[in-house]
Amino acid sequence: MKWKELEEEPCSMARTIAVIGDRWTLLILRECFLRKRRFEAFQSSLGITRHLLAERLKKLVRQGILRRVPYQESPKRHEYILTQKGLDLYPIMMAIVHWGDTHMVDERGRPVLHEHKKCGKLFEPVMICSECGEPLLAKEVHTHPGPGGWAASVPPPADLPSEPSTGGPKAARSKTVQPKAKSRTRAA
Amino acid sequence: MKWKELEEEPCSMARTIAVIGDRWTLLILRECFLRKRRFEAFQSSLGITRHLLAERLKKLVRQGILRRVPYQESPKRHEYILTQKGLDLYPIMMAIVHWGDTHMVDERGRPVLHEHKKCGKLFEPVMICSECGEPLLAKEVHTHPGPGGWAASVPPPADLPSEPSTGGPKAARSKTVQPKAKSRTRAA
DNA sequence: TTCTTATGGTTCTAAAATAGAACTGTCAAA
DNA sequence: TTTGACAGTTCTATTTTAGAACCATAAGAA
């Protein structure tokens, strides 16, 4: 399987991975969400080679995730700004950060805390069902083939591994905050 | 920056990317959530080379994302099963699928639909604030340095690009379903 | 017994991607 | 006239990946 084929697979996950599924691209996007916009800024904060950076930026622009906007004329200079399509990657970024916060922190705790301006509190992102508002669990999701074909996307591990305490990290787990939204039916 | 350094950066995103941030790993995980568990199953459905597959599986086991469990003795055979740490990747997977569903589908529509067993409806995943239950928008999130150090994680693009209709795809956007949970304070 | 198949790898070589460093080009300011 | 900032491009060396063949164990068939 080549990367071009990946983009054409009838699977939303494969297609997304074909676009943002490599380390540098993800890190560049992190910088974008950190409001970095310029070539030099990306290069110096990531330590990516200029060659690769140029290539990745081109790809992100081609894909409509970044826009290349002139910010000065004399020597033509551009900056790279997230489009709406790019901003829509935010849940992916937050999900990645949250997993890292849960499973990859050292004793010192998480590197960054997030505050929700709207409610003023430190929070964790929680993924819920758009229809009933309950938190999504893998085992409670069922997949159906959609109009776009072939069925490979993320479905539920129906017979979920029961995790018989096979010596994984024990401290890391279950720090996840339960959502306490105003008044959704209580999560089980 | 080398990949080993990446794992040590005080950034939950970098650390997560160091573990799952490459194309094959993400695709292998997709298969895991599709309940594939065996070497041959991964290999034949992904078309990954056996060499790389073996390496990636080892890494995922080392990281505690998969467990290698014997399922027969005579010729010793094992299967790879998601641990809780692995199952916790579900929101990342769903976020990736959802972005693909929104931005990477062709005319035929999405390849797979998701049904929430609990409420019986086809849904979309929505990411909300654990504290107030409102959907999370990048611009409404503020970051603070946490105890774990240095501040590089996903914060808000404070001065969000206003997306002045610079010829991106127009059909693709805004298919996102608004959450309609029982009775949270209405999203703006 | 010998052959074939199933499974889960390992070992090669060639091709592709990445790292690292140097170089180009434009303009402004010193 | 030189230096510096910025945004790249070009080059070679190293590392990863692709692709195919090979190895090992055991069951079952001929």
Coordinates of C-alpha atoms (C1' of nucleotides) in Angstrom, one line a residue:
Chain A
M1 CA 0.0 0.0 0.0
K2 CA 1.4 3.4 -1.0
W3 CA 0.5 6.7 0.5
K4 CA -1.4 7.8 -2.6
E5 CA -3.6 4.8 -2.4
L6 CA -4.3 5.5 1.3
E7 CA -5.9 8.8 0.3
E8 CA -8.3 6.9 -1.9
E9 CA -9.4 4.2 0.4
P10 CA -13.1 4.3 1.3
C11 CA -12.2 4.9 5.0
S12 CA -12.3 8.3 6.6
M13 CA -9.6 7.3 8.9
A14 CA -7.2 6.2 6.2
R15 CA -7.9 9.4 4.3
T16 CA -7.3 11.6 7.3
I17 CA -4.1 9.7 8.1
A18 CA -2.9 10.2 4.5
V19 CA -3.1 13.9 5.1
I20 CA -2.0 14.5 8.7
G21 CA -0.7 11.1 9.8
D22 CA 3.0 11.8 10.1
R23 CA 5.0 13.1 13.0
W24 CA 6.1 16.3 11.5
T25 CA 2.8 17.3 10.1
L26 CA 1.2 16.8 13.5
L27 CA 3.9 18.8 15.2
I28 CA 3.5 21.6 12.6
L29 CA -0.2 21.7 13.3
R30 CA 0.5 21.9 17.0
E31 CA 2.6 25.0 16.3
C32 CA -0.3 26.4 14.2
F33 CA -2.7 26.0 17.1
L34 CA 0.0 27.7 19.2
R35 CA -0.4 30.7 16.8
K36 CA 2.9 30.2 15.1
R37 CA 2.5 31.3 11.5
R38 CA 5.9 31.8 9.9
F39 CA 8.5 29.5 8.3
E40 CA 11.3 30.6 10.7
A41 CA 9.0 30.2 13.7
F42 CA 8.1 26.7 12.8
Q43 CA 11.7 25.8 11.9
S44 CA 13.3 27.1 15.1
S45 CA 10.7 25.8 17.5
L46 CA 10.5 22.4 16.0
G47 CA 14.0 21.8 14.8
I48 CA 12.6 20.3 11.6
T49 CA 14.9 20.5 8.6
R50 CA 14.0 23.4 6.3
H51 CA 13.6 21.0 3.4
L52 CA 10.9 19.0 5.1
L53 CA 9.2 22.0 6.6
A54 CA 8.8 23.5 3.2
E55 CA 7.4 20.3 1.8
R56 CA 5.0 19.8 4.6
L57 CA 3.7 23.3 4.5
K58 CA 3.1 22.9 0.7
K59 CA 1.1 19.8 1.4
L60 CA -1.0 21.4 4.1
V61 CA -1.7 24.3 1.8
R62 CA -2.6 21.9 -1.1
Q63 CA -5.0 20.1 1.3
G64 CA -6.7 23.3 2.3
I65 CA -5.6 23.0 5.9
L66 CA -3.4 26.1 5.8
R67 CA -3.6 29.3 3.8
R68 CA -0.5 31.0 2.6
V69 CA -1.2 34.7 3.1
P70 CA 1.2 37.5 2.2
Y71 CA 2.0 39.8 5.1
Q72 CA 4.5 42.1 3.5
E73 CA 5.4 43.1 0.0
S74 CA 8.9 44.3 -0.5
P75 CA 10.6 41.0 -0.1
K76 CA 7.4 39.0 -0.6
R77 CA 6.7 37.2 2.6
H78 CA 3.9 34.9 3.6
E79 CA 2.5 33.3 6.7
Y80 CA 0.6 30.1 7.1
I81 CA -2.8 30.3 8.7
L82 CA -5.3 27.6 9.7
T83 CA -8.3 27.5 7.5
Q84 CA -11.6 26.4 8.9
K85 CA -10.8 22.9 7.7
G86 CA -7.6 23.2 9.7
L87 CA -9.3 24.6 12.8
D88 CA -11.6 21.6 12.6
L89 CA -8.7 19.5 13.5
Y90 CA -8.9 20.9 17.1
P91 CA -10.7 17.9 18.5
I92 CA -8.1 15.6 17.2
M93 CA -5.3 17.7 18.7
M94 CA -7.2 17.9 22.0
A95 CA -7.8 14.1 22.0
I96 CA -4.1 13.5 21.5
V97 CA -3.1 15.9 24.2
H98 CA -5.6 14.4 26.6
W99 CA -4.4 10.9 26.0
G100 CA -0.9 12.1 26.7
D101 CA -2.0 13.8 29.8
T102 CA -3.5 10.6 31.0
H103 CA -0.9 8.1 30.0
M104 CA 2.4 9.8 29.3
V105 CA 3.0 12.2 32.1
D106 CA 5.8 11.8 34.6
E107 CA 5.6 12.4 38.4
R108 CA 5.5 16.1 37.9
G109 CA 2.1 16.0 36.3
R110 CA 0.8 17.5 33.1
P111 CA 2.8 20.1 31.2
V112 CA -0.2 22.3 30.4
L113 CA -3.6 22.9 31.8
H114 CA -6.6 24.0 29.8
E115 CA -9.1 26.5 30.9
H116 CA -12.5 26.9 29.3
K117 CA -13.0 30.6 28.9
K118 CA -16.7 30.2 28.8
C119 CA -17.0 28.6 32.2
G120 CA -13.7 29.7 33.6
K121 CA -12.7 26.2 34.8
L122 CA -9.8 23.9 34.2
F123 CA -11.3 21.1 32.2
E124 CA -10.7 17.9 30.3
P125 CA -12.1 17.3 26.9
V126 CA -14.9 14.6 26.8
M127 CA -16.3 13.1 23.7
I128 CA -20.0 12.6 23.7
C129 CA -22.8 11.4 21.4
S130 CA -24.3 14.2 19.4
E131 CA -27.7 12.7 19.9
C132 CA -28.0 11.9 23.5
G133 CA -25.1 13.6 25.1
E134 CA -23.7 10.6 26.8
P135 CA -19.9 10.0 26.9
L136 CA -18.8 7.7 24.1
L137 CA -17.4 4.4 24.9
A138 CA -15.9 2.2 22.2
K139 CA -18.0 -0.8 23.2
E140 CA -21.2 1.2 23.0
V141 CA -20.8 2.1 19.4
H142 CA -21.9 0.1 16.5
T143 CA -21.0 0.7 12.8
H144 CA -23.0 0.4 9.7
P145 CA -21.8 0.6 6.1
G146 CA -22.6 4.1 4.8
P147 CA -23.3 5.4 1.3
G148 CA -19.6 6.0 0.7
G149 CA -18.9 2.3 0.5
W150 CA -16.8 -0.5 2.1
A151 CA -16.8 -0.7 5.9
A152 CA -13.5 0.2 7.5
S153 CA -13.7 2.9 10.1
V154 CA -13.6 2.9 13.8
P155 CA -16.2 0.6 15.1
P156 CA -16.6 -0.9 18.5
P157 CA -14.4 -3.6 19.9
A158 CA -17.6 -5.7 20.6
D159 CA -15.9 -8.3 22.7
L160 CA -13.7 -5.9 24.6
P161 CA -10.6 -7.2 26.2
S162 CA -11.3 -7.3 29.8
E163 CA -7.8 -6.2 30.8
P164 CA -7.0 -8.9 33.4
S165 CA -4.5 -6.7 35.2
T166 CA -1.6 -7.8 33.1
G167 CA 0.9 -5.5 34.7
G168 CA 0.2 -2.3 32.8
P169 CA 0.8 1.0 34.5
K170 CA -1.8 1.3 37.2
A171 CA -1.3 4.9 38.4
A172 CA -1.8 6.5 35.0
R173 CA -5.3 5.2 34.4
S174 CA -8.7 6.6 35.4
K175 CA -7.7 10.1 36.1
T176 CA -10.3 11.0 33.6
V177 CA -12.8 13.5 34.9
Q178 CA -16.4 12.5 34.5
P179 CA -18.3 15.2 32.7
K180 CA -20.7 17.1 34.9
A181 CA -22.6 19.1 32.4
K182 CA -25.6 21.1 33.7
S183 CA -28.1 18.3 33.4
R184 CA -27.5 15.5 31.0
T185 CA -28.8 12.1 32.1
R186 CA -26.2 10.8 34.3
A187 CA -23.5 8.6 32.8
A188 CA -23.8 5.1 34.1
Chain B
M1 CA 15.1 16.6 16.9
K2 CA 15.1 12.8 17.0
W3 CA 12.2 10.5 17.8
K4 CA 13.6 9.6 21.2
E5 CA 13.9 13.2 22.2
L6 CA 10.3 13.6 21.1
E7 CA 9.2 11.2 23.7
E8 CA 10.9 13.2 26.4
E9 CA 9.6 16.6 25.6
P10 CA 7.4 18.2 28.2
C11 CA 4.5 18.2 25.9
S12 CA 1.7 15.6 26.0
M13 CA 1.1 16.0 22.3
A14 CA 4.8 15.3 21.4
R15 CA 4.9 12.3 23.7
T16 CA 1.7 10.9 22.2
I17 CA 2.9 11.5 18.7
A18 CA 6.2 9.7 19.6
V19 CA 4.1 6.6 20.3
I20 CA 1.3 6.5 17.8
G21 CA 2.2 9.3 15.4
D22 CA 3.0 7.4 12.3
R23 CA 0.8 6.1 9.6
W24 CA 1.2 2.4 10.1
T25 CA 0.7 2.5 13.8
L26 CA -2.5 4.4 13.4
L27 CA -3.7 2.0 10.8
I28 CA -2.8 -1.0 13.0
L29 CA -4.8 0.6 15.8
R30 CA -7.7 1.0 13.5
E31 CA -7.6 -2.7 12.9
C32 CA -7.4 -3.3 16.6
F33 CA -10.6 -1.3 17.1
L34 CA -12.1 -3.4 14.3
R35 CA -11.4 -6.4 16.5
K36 CA -8.5 -7.7 14.4
R37 CA -6.0 -9.4 16.7
R38 CA -3.6 -11.6 14.8
F39 CA -0.5 -11.0 12.9
E40 CA -1.9 -12.5 9.6
A41 CA -5.1 -10.5 10.0
F42 CA -3.2 -7.2 10.3
Q43 CA -0.9 -8.1 7.5
S44 CA -3.4 -9.1 5.0
S45 CA -5.9 -6.4 5.6
L46 CA -3.3 -3.6 5.7
G47 CA -0.8 -4.8 3.2
I48 CA 1.9 -3.7 5.5
T49 CA 5.2 -5.5 5.2
R50 CA 5.6 -8.3 7.7
H51 CA 8.9 -6.7 8.9
L52 CA 7.3 -3.4 9.7
L53 CA 4.2 -5.0 11.2
A54 CA 6.4 -7.0 13.6
E55 CA 8.3 -4.0 14.7
R56 CA 5.2 -1.8 15.2
L57 CA 3.5 -4.5 17.2
K58 CA 6.5 -4.8 19.4
K59 CA 6.5 -1.1 20.0
L60 CA 2.8 -1.0 20.8
V61 CA 3.3 -3.9 23.3
R62 CA 6.3 -2.1 24.9
Q63 CA 4.2 1.0 25.3
G64 CA 1.4 -1.0 27.0
I65 CA -1.1 -0.2 24.3
L66 CA -1.4 -3.8 23.2
R67 CA -1.0 -7.0 25.2
R68 CA 0.4 -10.1 23.6
V69 CA -1.7 -13.0 24.7
P70 CA -1.2 -16.7 23.9
Y71 CA -4.3 -18.3 22.4
Q72 CA -2.8 -21.7 21.6
E73 CA 0.1 -23.8 22.8
S74 CA 1.3 -26.4 20.4
P75 CA 2.9 -24.0 18.0
K76 CA 2.9 -21.0 20.4
R77 CA 0.6 -18.4 19.0
H78 CA -0.3 -15.0 20.3
E79 CA -2.8 -12.4 19.6
Y80 CA -2.6 -8.7 20.2
I81 CA -5.3 -7.1 22.3
L82 CA -5.9 -3.5 23.3
T83 CA -5.2 -2.8 26.9
Q84 CA -7.2 -0.1 28.7
K85 CA -4.5 2.3 27.7
G86 CA -5.1 1.3 24.1
L87 CA -8.8 1.5 24.5
D88 CA -8.4 5.0 25.7
L89 CA -7.2 6.0 22.3
Y90 CA -10.8 5.7 21.1
P91 CA -11.5 9.4 21.2
I92 CA -8.5 10.1 19.1
M93 CA -9.7 7.5 16.5
M94 CA -13.2 8.9 16.5
A95 CA -11.9 12.4 16.1
I96 CA -9.8 11.4 13.2
V97 CA -12.7 9.6 11.5
H98 CA -15.0 12.5 12.1
W99 CA -12.7 15.0 10.5
G100 CA -12.4 12.7 7.5
D101 CA -16.2 12.3 7.4
T102 CA -16.5 16.1 7.3
H103 CA -13.7 17.0 5.0
M104 CA -12.5 14.0 3.0
V105 CA -15.6 12.3 1.7
D106 CA -16.5 12.1 -2.0
E107 CA -20.0 12.6 -3.5
R108 CA -21.1 9.3 -2.3
G109 CA -21.0 10.3 1.3
R110 CA -19.3 8.7 4.3
P111 CA -18.1 5.2 4.2
V112 CA -19.3 4.3 7.6
L113 CA -22.1 5.4 9.9
H114 CA -21.9 5.1 13.7
E115 CA -24.8 4.1 15.9
H116 CA -24.8 4.7 19.6
K117 CA -26.2 1.6 21.1
K118 CA -27.3 3.4 24.2
C119 CA -29.7 5.8 22.4
G120 CA -30.0 3.8 19.2
K121 CA -29.3 6.8 16.9
L122 CA -26.7 7.6 14.3
F123 CA -24.5 10.2 15.8
E124 CA -21.4 12.2 15.4
P125 CA -18.8 12.6 18.2
V126 CA -18.8 16.0 19.8
M127 CA -16.0 17.1 22.1
I128 CA -17.2 19.0 25.2
C129 CA -15.8 20.7 28.3
S130 CA -15.9 18.3 31.2
E131 CA -17.0 21.1 33.5
C132 CA -19.8 22.9 31.7
G133 CA -20.7 20.5 29.0
E134 CA -20.4 23.0 26.2
P135 CA -18.8 22.0 22.9
L136 CA -15.2 23.0 22.8
L137 CA -14.0 25.6 20.4
A138 CA -10.3 26.3 19.9
K139 CA -10.8 30.0 20.5
E140 CA -12.5 29.5 23.8
V141 CA -9.7 27.6 25.4
H142 CA -6.9 29.1 27.3
T143 CA -3.8 27.3 28.4
H144 CA -1.7 27.6 31.5
P145 CA 1.6 26.1 32.3
G146 CA 1.0 23.0 34.4
P147 CA 3.2 21.3 37.0
G148 CA 4.9 19.2 34.4
G149 CA 6.7 22.1 32.9
W150 CA 7.3 24.1 29.8
A151 CA 4.2 25.2 27.8
A152 CA 3.8 23.5 24.5
S153 CA 0.5 21.8 24.1
V154 CA -2.6 22.7 22.2
P155 CA -3.8 26.1 23.3
P156 CA -6.2 28.4 21.6
P157 CA -5.5 30.3 18.4
A158 CA -6.4 33.5 20.2
D159 CA -6.6 35.7 17.1
L160 CA -8.3 33.1 15.0
P161 CA -7.9 33.4 11.3
S162 CA -11.3 34.7 10.1
E163 CA -11.3 32.6 7.0
P164 CA -12.1 35.3 4.4
S165 CA -13.6 32.8 1.9
T166 CA -10.2 32.2 0.3
G167 CA -11.5 29.5 -2.0
G168 CA -11.5 26.5 0.2
P169 CA -14.0 23.8 -0.4
K170 CA -17.4 25.1 0.5
A171 CA -19.6 22.1 0.4
A172 CA -17.6 20.0 2.8
R173 CA -17.8 22.3 5.8
S174 CA -20.5 22.8 8.4
K175 CA -22.0 19.4 8.1
T176 CA -21.2 19.0 11.7
V177 CA -24.2 18.1 13.8
Q178 CA -24.9 20.3 16.8
P179 CA -25.2 18.3 19.9
K180 CA -28.7 18.0 21.2
A181 CA -28.2 16.4 24.5
K182 CA -31.2 16.3 26.8
S183 CA -30.8 19.7 28.4
R184 CA -27.5 21.3 28.5
T185 CA -27.5 25.1 28.2
R186 CA -27.8 25.7 24.5
A187 CA -24.7 26.1 22.5
A188 CA -24.4 29.6 21.2
Chain C
dT1 C1' 7.1 -40.8 5.4
dT2 C1' 6.9 -36.9 2.8
dC3 C1' 4.2 -33.0 1.3
dT4 C1' 1.2 -29.1 2.1
dT5 C1' -0.9 -25.6 4.8
dA6 C1' -1.4 -22.2 8.6
dT7 C1' 0.8 -19.0 11.5
dG8 C1' 4.1 -15.8 13.1
dG9 C1' 7.9 -14.2 12.4
dT10 C1' 13.2 -12.9 10.5
dT11 C1' 16.5 -11.7 6.9
dC12 C1' 17.9 -9.8 2.8
dT13 C1' 18.4 -5.8 -1.1
dA14 C1' 16.5 -1.8 -3.4
dA15 C1' 14.0 2.3 -3.1
dA16 C1' 12.3 6.2 -0.6
dA17 C1' 12.2 9.5 3.0
dT18 C1' 14.7 12.2 6.4
dA19 C1' 18.8 14.7 8.6
dG20 C1' 22.1 18.1 8.3
dA21 C1' 24.4 21.5 6.3
dA22 C1' 25.3 24.8 2.8
dC23 C1' 23.6 27.8 -0.6
dT24 C1' 20.3 31.3 -3.1
dG25 C1' 17.7 35.6 -3.4
dT26 C1' 15.4 39.8 -1.8
dC27 C1' 15.3 43.6 0.6
dA28 C1' 16.3 46.8 4.8
dA29 C1' 19.3 48.9 7.9
dA30 C1' 24.1 49.9 9.5
Chain D
dT1 C1' 29.5 47.6 1.2
dT2 C1' 28.5 44.6 4.5
dT3 C1' 25.4 42.4 7.6
dG4 C1' 21.1 40.4 8.9
dA5 C1' 16.3 38.7 8.6
dC6 C1' 13.4 35.7 6.1
dA7 C1' 11.9 32.0 3.1
dG8 C1' 13.1 28.9 0.8
dT9 C1' 16.2 25.3 -2.5
dT10 C1' 19.9 22.0 -3.3
dC11 C1' 23.1 18.7 -2.0
dT12 C1' 25.1 14.2 0.3
dA13 C1' 24.8 10.8 4.0
dT14 C1' 21.9 8.2 6.9
dT15 C1' 17.7 5.9 8.2
dT16 C1' 13.3 3.9 7.1
dT17 C1' 10.3 1.4 4.3
dA18 C1' 9.0 -1.8 0.5
dG19 C1' 9.1 -6.2 -1.4
dA20 C1' 10.2 -10.5 -1.6
dA21 C1' 12.3 -14.6 0.1
dC22 C1' 13.3 -17.5 3.9
dC23 C1' 12.8 -20.0 8.6
dA24 C1' 10.4 -22.6 12.3
dT25 C1' 6.6 -25.2 14.4
dA26 C1' 3.0 -28.2 14.1
dA27 C1' -1.3 -30.2 12.1
dG28 C1' -3.3 -32.8 8.5
dA29 C1' -3.3 -35.1 3.9
dA30 C1' -1.3 -38.3 0.4

